[in-house]
Each structure stands twice: as structure tokens, then as C-alpha cells.
Amino acid sequence: MTPVLETQTLCKAFGGLIATNDVSFKLPAGARHALIGPNGAGKTTFVNLLTGVLQPTSGRVLLKGEDITGLPSYQRVKRGLARTFQINQLFADLTPLQHIVLAISQREGAATGWWRPVGSRSDIVDEAEALLRQLNLVDVRDQRTETIAYGKQRLLEIAVALAAKPAVLLLDEPAAGVPETERHQILDVIEALPADVTLLLIEHDMQLVFRFAKTISVLVNGGLFVEGPAAEIARDPRVKKVYLGEELVDV
Amino acid sequence: MFALLSYFRPDTATAAGTLLAPVRWRPLEILFWLVAASLLWLAPSKVLLLNEIAILALFVLSLDLILGYAGIVSLGHGAFLGVGAYAAGLLGKHGFTDPVMGLLIAGAAAGLLGFVTSFLVLRGTDLTKLMVTLGVALILRELANKFGNITGGADGLTGVVMGPVLGLFEFDIFGKTAYGYSLTVLFILFYVARRLVNSPYGLMLRAIKGNSLRTGAMGVPTNHRLVTIYTIAAVYAGIAGALLAQTSQFVSLDVLDFHRSADALLILVLGGSGQLWGAVIGSIAFKIMYDYLAAITPQYWQFWLGLVLVLIVLFGKGGILGFVNSSREWLAHRLGKGAAK
Amino acid sequence: MLTILFDGFAYGMILFVLACGLSVTLGLMNFINLAHGAFAMAGGYLTVVLMNRFGVSFFLCIPAGFLVSAALGVVLERTLYVRLYARSHLDQVLFSIGLVFMAVSAIDYFMGAQQQLITLPPSLQGRVSLFGIQVGIYRLFVIAICLVLAVALQLILSRTRFGSQLRAAVDDARVARGLGINVSLIFTVTFAFGSGLAGLGGVLGAEILGMDPTFPLKFMIYFLVVISVGGATTLTGPLLASILLGIADVAGKYYVPTVGSFIIYTIMVVVLILRPQGLFGRANAR
């Protein structure tokens, strides 16, 4: 079976600095996979290469077996690769409902309509409401996004990505910056994501990683250091060593 | 009292209701257009001024589309006004005297320029955008000046002849036809813009303005959207320019002057950007202020203009409409409290 | 031919002094101040008033123009500009255009719309022969002052403690504050210095560029050209750009008067499109 997302000998150099070093990585459909690594390991660069923010120096990125290396970000989303951001990237002036309606309209090819008003297609509005309900956002549906709680904003970040009905969802530190009291909301939502969405979690927080991930890749100095089932990685002394001085893996 | 309250608070029970709330025509909006039309008969001595206001409002409206909705800053929006004006003026001068056709051709010419220059404007930072738009406008002004044999240069383009609008309404010296014509065009284009900004496309523009990184991650080809709106805005501005040329039957180099672009910016922040009515209300306020201040200090009214601009930037978030909205919210809040008691 | 080159060089040097203050506020403080020309106008009109009404020597006007404009800069920075550092570029543009409108009208009101003339002291009039070229003494004088200024500025920015503090404050204001640097003081001083330089440029340029109330609007585009072509991150970029612009403008007006400013605007747009960081700016510089 072809992996849903794959990189082949992916390299990225900034001048003399090698940020991504010969990464060949496979993500099977339906995976619950985590990408971890100490600070400066090249996680962000790798995500940017996957999503098309950066172009690799060499190597390829494949989505469902199709070469997407040269495609711009928005084309990759259309083909089923959605992401959330480590720092919220939302529309401060818009309501959560408007966020979701826009994202669904975009997916449905209805976002270029310029005559019929937003909200005139009941199928889109209904789907948006269902998604808001699923992500526990109904109570803030019509509030300006910049005024809602940070934890809710993180949920909206995930909701917007989900509205694209992606095959692969990249979650970039989904709980980053969320106060402890609102954290469980995020964890519950991620846990309840449909099984057909392949998840790639980029995370620093080991608690979160070991709660969700079935398999783990460790990135060190831009290269894949070790890969395997979560339990094995947790026991791997080399991984502990890498993290030593960074933070202790405590499972 | 309760009818008033329900007017302040549209039906927000359903999701579709909240989304569609801004689409509904409010009584005040309808009243505005009725009054504007009736002034044709009620204030025949003021129609020349009213005509200027209508044209100005259309021009500022076009700037609002790119700046207020899509967040594209421009110091050279006057370029499109100028192209539209010269296109319509030249058509009229060379025997092509049908106003409506002239309007469409002028709009198309400005739109073409907008489309081509959008690729220059939409790259780089705000600062680059400001300078490129300014540069494009300045180049056009120099061109109009240098090709004086075509444009009339500094003396202006004279001898513009206009036939009757739709073959029915002859332009008169009092400006009645002119105002009726400009107001109709403004109304039609306002209506189209109103549909546009309330559509998914319009909401997407606001989203792009808010965070283009996110719209990209939503799968939106952000730049395509911006090219489109920049072109549409150019068409609008070109039509405003054409109205100016057709109703005054004269085009001067002044249409390409820097102050046109600067005034449009000022009027927009005065009225409130990101709201279509901001452009209209700002234009009315600006012209009235101009008339009033110019009567007191004809030469130095720019000083007060500058002062207003500085004060708005420092204190007045959202311009006149922003002020009205926040006072209305405050009022509704107070009324709501009173009703609850 | 060589005389034109020389005149263009002098013209360019004045442009540099006028524009470099803007280059600092724009490039280092990331603030768009379209009213920069108003400070230059203040220096220019001060000279006109001092010389024509009070008979003050031109040589005294030079430091006076600097000091008065700098003082004006301090006052405006403390009261108004400081509120706008964190605002959007659009707000900054609108605000500074508002200031320009006010300055233009105010000068018009007090001094009239006509162009103001000054008579240079006799020691600066006339021409001398330099390497076989006939050059104006005043232009020679201008070039000398501006060159000294350019070198001094470069040294201040790159060698002194103030320069490094400014760069730190700009890079990350919070970290700089943490290091005990008084960021707002640094910004005020920098702004005042930039304004002062504009005033000085106004004094020197009063005779060559001409002073009338529309000066800030007329030269705003020149400043922007200098900065967009030269890049706003260094001083050498604007310096080279000023000289090129000065020579091109003088030569252009002399040889092809019909083309006029068209070429300059075109160059600006083309440079902005091909090299948004400026012709002489470093790629990836901040």
C-alpha cells in the first residue's frame, strides 16, 4: 500500500547550514504519528517543506503517491494536506462561524462566488454548524475571534484545517500556549478525530505525544535519528540521551 | 421601542441568520437613496455639488474595495481615475459620444491597467506597495503631460462632446442630467459592490487582509483573489473618472495629481474604511467640509484637512461610521439595560 | 559636460543629506514619515527669515537650521510620532500626509506661496577653476560639507556606542530594554538627528532647490526614490543613489528636457520590482 505522505531523500540547506538532511519518511494512511526532536532539530523546516512554504534543495515530497514537490501551499491543501500552526493564524475580525464557512466554501469551490451572499447555501452552513459542535465551539459561534479564549482559538485552528476534509492533518504543537485548565478540551478533540484522517503531530510535549501517537519519528540535526512504535521509542536509550539536557523523557 | 430594538439587533438565532444579517437592506439605507434621488427636484441649485459628491463617492468606494476589504495600501489610486477620465474624454472628443458606451470602455481601459499593474503592486511589503502605486501614478501623469498633443497637456482636454444618456437625456448646463446619471451609476455600482463584499469572495478578501498565511493554508490562491479585486477596483475608479470627464466635458491634468489619491485615502478614513457606506458618508462630509472651510479660508483649507487627518489617525478609530457604530452599540446596550429593568 | 556632472553631484549630495534622516527612520525604525520634507522646509525657511529679515550670516544659519529642525523633531516625536511607532504603515502614511498638508498651508499662510530667494554671502559666490573645470564655489562648499557629514554619520552608526545601541534597539526593543538601553531616548535622539539633518539639507538646498510651500510634497518623491533605489538599510546605498539621481536629474533636465521626471519614476518602479531591497541594499538584510 502506498503511504499517504512520503518524502524521498529530502534535503534543505540555508547557505552552509543543513536544516533537513536526507529525510526519507513514510506516513501510512490512518497513522497516528508524532514527529519529535530537541529544539533546533529541524522540525519547523521539515513541516515547511511538507506544506510548501519552503522548496527543498533536493529530494521529493509525495502525497498519495503523487509528486507535489513543486506545488505551492494552496495546491497541496486542495490535494488533501492541511495543517494547523504552532502560533494561531486566524482572522481576528471574523467569527468562528465565518472561518468555517469560508474554509468549507473553499473546499467546495464556492469561495469565488461573488453574487449570492455568504450563508445562502444551507448545506455549507449546516456542515459548518456540525463542525463547530464537534469541536465544542458553538458557544462562541458569533463572537469576534480575537475576543474568544485562547483555548477556543486553538480549537478553531484545528476546525479550520478539518473543514478542508484533509487526508493528512499536520498538527503543529496543538496545545502550545494553552492554559492547563483548557488543555483537556484540546486533547479530547484530537483524540476524537475520525480514524480516516491521517495525523502527523509535531510536538515538544512528551505527555501529549505518548498519549496519542502510535508511532514516532525522532529528528535530530535535520536527519531522521530513529523511528518506531511509541513504546519502543520511549525505551530507547539513544532518544533519552538526545533529550538529556533538553528535557527528560519521563514516561 | 421594541421595533427599534429589533432593528439594532438583527435575528441572530440561527447560523444562517447571523451570516445573512449584513445582507439585509436597512431602512436607513433605502431612505438614503430615496433622499439622494429626490434632491434632483428638491435642491436643483445644488446638483453640481451633488454630482461631484456622487463621483467622489464612487472613486472612494473603489479604494475601499482594495484597502478597506482586501488590505492593499495604495498612494496612487488616482491613476485609474485619470485613465478613465482621459479615455472617456478622448472618446467624446473624437466623435464617440454615447455616454454609457464611453463609461464601459473607460472602465475597461482602467481595469486593464489595474490588471497589468496588479502584478507589480501585489509583491513586496506595504512600503513597496505604497511606492510602486505612487510611482505608477506619477509616470502616468508625466505621460499625460508629455503627450500634450493627445491629452491637451497642462491646458487640459477640451472639446469633449457628449450625446444624450441612453439617447434620452440631454446634458444640461445646470447639471441635472449629470447628477441623475452619476447617481444612477453610483447606485448600480454600490449595489454590485454590496453583493460582492457580502459574498464568499468578499468575506475571503477580509480573511486575506486578516491573515494571508491562513488563507493560503486553507487552499486559497491568495494572489489570484487580490489581482481580481485590484482589477475590479480599477474598473470602478475608471468609471468614476469617466463620469468626471463626461459630466464636466473637460479633463485636466489634475485628475492624475497626487492629491487625488491622498484625498481618497483621507475621505475613506474619515468615513470609515472597510464599510461601503464609509466611502459615501466620508465623501459627503469631505465636500461639505471643503465648501465650508474653503469659504472661510479659501487658500488654507488644506491646513484643516491635514488637522482632521492627524486627529482621525490619533484618536478616531473607524472614522465617522466607526463613531456611529460604537455610539449605537452603546445606546443599544443602555436601552437593553433599561428594558431588562 | 563636466560642469553638469559636478552640479549634479552637488545636487545629489544635498539630496543625500535631506534623505538620509528618512533612511534612518524608515530603514532602522521602520517608520514611514512622509512629512520628512517638512523638516527640511523648516530649515530652509528659517534661513530665509534669518537672512532676509534679520540679516544673519548664512554661515550661522547652517547650524541654526540643524538645531531648530532637530528641536522641532524632538517636540513632534515626543508628542505625536511616538504614538504611531506600533501602528500600521497606513496609519503612519495618513498621519504624516496630514502633517505635510498642515505644514504646506501654514507656510503658505505666513510666508506666501511665492518662491523664496536668498543671497549667498560674497565669499560663496562666483566660480573657481578646479582641475580645469569651472565650478561654483557654493557647490564646492556644499559638497565638502555633505561629504564630511556622510563620513561622520557612517562612523557614528558603525563605530560608536550610540550606533550599536540604536541597532540593538531596532533589532529587538524588548531585549534592548532588558539590557538597560533607554530605547525611547534612543529613538527620540535618532529622530531628532534625522530631522536636524533634513533641516540642514533645507538650509543648504534653499539656493539650489528653491524654497516654496509645496517643497515637502515636491521632494517627497525624490526622497522615496533615493531610499527605494539605495535601500534603507545602509548609508552608502542612499548616498550612491542620491548622487546618481542628482546627476541624472540635472543632466536629464539639461539634455532631454522633454522627458523630465518620467525616467526617474520609471527607474524607481523598475528597481522596486526587480530588487525590492534596493539596488545597493544587501539581499536578505533584515
PDB file of C-alpha atoms in Angstrom, chain B residues 67 73-75 120 123-128 130-132 134-136 138-140 142-143 146 258-259 262-263 265-266 269 299-310 312-315 317, chain C residues 26 32 34 80 83-84 87 89-95 97-99 101-106 108-109 113 217 220-221 224-225 227-228 257-262 265-266 268-269 272-274 276:
ATOM      1  CA  LEU B  67      -7.878  48.997   1.030  1.00  0.00           C
ATOM      2  CA  VAL B  73      -2.421  50.055   0.525  1.00  0.00           C
ATOM      3  CA  SER B  74      -2.135  52.500  -2.352  1.00  0.00           C
ATOM      4  CA  LEU B  75      -0.846  56.019  -2.775  1.00  0.00           C
ATOM      5  CA  LEU B 120       3.781  44.882  -9.783  1.00  0.00           C
ATOM      6  CA  ARG B 123       4.557  41.855  -4.345  1.00  0.00           C
ATOM      7  CA  GLY B 124       6.599  43.159  -1.511  1.00  0.00           C
ATOM      8  CA  THR B 125       5.784  44.960   1.677  1.00  0.00           C
ATOM      9  CA  ASP B 126       3.349  47.775   2.407  1.00  0.00           C
ATOM     10  CA  LEU B 127       6.134  50.238   1.794  1.00  0.00           C
ATOM     11  CA  THR B 128       6.930  48.776  -1.612  1.00  0.00           C
ATOM     12  CA  LEU B 130       2.956  52.487  -1.498  1.00  0.00           C
ATOM     13  CA  MET B 131       5.939  53.446  -3.588  1.00  0.00           C
ATOM     14  CA  VAL B 132       5.025  51.361  -6.618  1.00  0.00           C
ATOM     15  CA  LEU B 134       2.745  56.199  -6.270  1.00  0.00           C
ATOM     16  CA  GLY B 135       5.333  55.627  -8.976  1.00  0.00           C
ATOM     17  CA  VAL B 136       2.797  54.255 -11.448  1.00  0.00           C
ATOM     18  CA  LEU B 138       3.407  59.684 -11.313  1.00  0.00           C
ATOM     19  CA  ILE B 139       4.526  58.008 -14.521  1.00  0.00           C
ATOM     20  CA  LEU B 140       1.013  58.296 -15.936  1.00  0.00           C
ATOM     21  CA  GLU B 142       4.192  62.573 -16.747  1.00  0.00           C
ATOM     22  CA  LEU B 143       2.966  60.673 -19.795  1.00  0.00           C
ATOM     23  CA  LYS B 146       4.336  64.832 -22.312  1.00  0.00           C
ATOM     24  CA  PHE B 258      -1.099  63.147  -6.168  1.00  0.00           C
ATOM     25  CA  HIS B 259      -3.712  64.947  -4.109  1.00  0.00           C
ATOM     26  CA  ALA B 262      -4.298  61.332  -0.983  1.00  0.00           C
ATOM     27  CA  ASP B 263      -7.789  62.834  -0.753  1.00  0.00           C
ATOM     28  CA  LEU B 265      -7.376  57.919   1.387  1.00  0.00           C
ATOM     29  CA  LEU B 266      -8.354  60.737   3.690  1.00  0.00           C
ATOM     30  CA  VAL B 269     -10.523  57.024   6.843  1.00  0.00           C
ATOM     31  CA  GLN B 299      -6.306  79.245   0.343  1.00  0.00           C
ATOM     32  CA  TYR B 300      -5.525  77.472   3.541  1.00  0.00           C
ATOM     33  CA  TRP B 301      -8.288  74.966   3.911  1.00  0.00           C
ATOM     34  CA  GLN B 302      -5.723  72.220   3.381  1.00  0.00           C
ATOM     35  CA  PHE B 303      -4.451  73.016   6.838  1.00  0.00           C
ATOM     36  CA  TRP B 304      -7.735  71.976   8.410  1.00  0.00           C
ATOM     37  CA  LEU B 305      -7.829  68.959   6.166  1.00  0.00           C
ATOM     38  CA  GLY B 306      -4.423  67.909   7.449  1.00  0.00           C
ATOM     39  CA  LEU B 307      -5.501  68.531  11.016  1.00  0.00           C
ATOM     40  CA  VAL B 308      -8.591  66.372  10.599  1.00  0.00           C
ATOM     41  CA  LEU B 309      -6.445  63.612   9.142  1.00  0.00           C
ATOM     42  CA  VAL B 310      -3.964  63.751  12.011  1.00  0.00           C
ATOM     43  CA  ILE B 312      -8.540  60.828  12.970  1.00  0.00           C
ATOM     44  CA  VAL B 313      -5.381  58.749  12.927  1.00  0.00           C
ATOM     45  CA  LEU B 314      -4.575  59.624  16.534  1.00  0.00           C
ATOM     46  CA  PHE B 315      -7.997  59.363  18.101  1.00  0.00           C
ATOM     47  CA  LYS B 317     -10.641  54.700  15.084  1.00  0.00           C
TER      48      LYS B 317
ATOM     49  CA  LEU C  26      12.413  54.176   7.728  1.00  0.00           C
ATOM     50  CA  ILE C  32       7.144  55.770   7.235  1.00  0.00           C
ATOM     51  CA  LEU C  34       6.234  61.229   4.571  1.00  0.00           C
ATOM     52  CA  LEU C  80       2.887  62.698  18.289  1.00  0.00           C
ATOM     53  CA  ARG C  83       2.140  57.126  19.455  1.00  0.00           C
ATOM     54  CA  LEU C  84       2.461  55.799  15.945  1.00  0.00           C
ATOM     55  CA  ARG C  87       0.655  51.397  14.302  1.00  0.00           C
ATOM     56  CA  HIS C  89       2.125  51.638   7.888  1.00  0.00           C
ATOM     57  CA  LEU C  90      -1.124  53.009   6.537  1.00  0.00           C
ATOM     58  CA  ASP C  91      -1.775  54.974   9.720  1.00  0.00           C
ATOM     59  CA  GLN C  92       1.762  56.327   9.582  1.00  0.00           C
ATOM     60  CA  VAL C  93       1.299  57.392   5.976  1.00  0.00           C
ATOM     61  CA  LEU C  94      -2.035  59.093   6.653  1.00  0.00           C
ATOM     62  CA  PHE C  95      -0.727  60.813   9.725  1.00  0.00           C
ATOM     63  CA  ILE C  97       0.451  63.266   4.945  1.00  0.00           C
ATOM     64  CA  GLY C  98      -1.795  65.177   7.331  1.00  0.00           C
ATOM     65  CA  LEU C  99       1.269  66.863   8.799  1.00  0.00           C
ATOM     66  CA  PHE C 101      -0.812  69.348   4.425  1.00  0.00           C
ATOM     67  CA  MET C 102      -0.689  71.384   7.607  1.00  0.00           C
ATOM     68  CA  ALA C 103       2.910  72.444   7.067  1.00  0.00           C
ATOM     69  CA  VAL C 104       2.289  73.446   3.459  1.00  0.00           C
ATOM     70  CA  SER C 105      -0.716  75.592   4.359  1.00  0.00           C
ATOM     71  CA  ALA C 106       0.928  77.101   7.402  1.00  0.00           C
ATOM     72  CA  ASP C 108       1.724  79.498   2.684  1.00  0.00           C
ATOM     73  CA  TYR C 109      -0.213  81.486   5.278  1.00  0.00           C
ATOM     74  CA  ALA C 113       3.074  80.993  -1.981  1.00  0.00           C
ATOM     75  CA  LEU C 217       5.311  67.336  -1.457  1.00  0.00           C
ATOM     76  CA  MET C 220       8.813  63.593  -1.019  1.00  0.00           C
ATOM     77  CA  ILE C 221       9.046  61.565  -4.201  1.00  0.00           C
ATOM     78  CA  LEU C 224      11.384  57.942  -1.684  1.00  0.00           C
ATOM     79  CA  VAL C 225      13.326  57.344  -4.896  1.00  0.00           C
ATOM     80  CA  ILE C 227      15.559  55.231  -0.438  1.00  0.00           C
ATOM     81  CA  SER C 228      13.905  52.755  -2.733  1.00  0.00           C
ATOM     82  CA  PRO C 257      14.116  68.407 -21.006  1.00  0.00           C
ATOM     83  CA  THR C 258      11.027  66.882 -22.623  1.00  0.00           C
ATOM     84  CA  VAL C 259      11.429  63.540 -20.895  1.00  0.00           C
ATOM     85  CA  GLY C 260      11.752  65.147 -17.486  1.00  0.00           C
ATOM     86  CA  SER C 261      10.961  63.177 -14.384  1.00  0.00           C
ATOM     87  CA  PHE C 262       9.496  60.303 -16.336  1.00  0.00           C
ATOM     88  CA  TYR C 265       9.866  57.459 -11.746  1.00  0.00           C
ATOM     89  CA  THR C 266      10.323  54.589 -14.142  1.00  0.00           C
ATOM     90  CA  MET C 268      12.129  53.742  -9.185  1.00  0.00           C
ATOM     91  CA  VAL C 269       9.326  51.384 -10.166  1.00  0.00           C
ATOM     92  CA  LEU C 272      11.358  48.266  -6.681  1.00  0.00           C
ATOM     93  CA  ILE C 273      10.084  45.407  -8.756  1.00  0.00           C
ATOM     94  CA  LEU C 274      13.394  43.791  -9.541  1.00  0.00           C
ATOM     95  CA  PRO C 276      12.658  45.325  -3.512  1.00  0.00           C
TER      96      PRO C 276
END
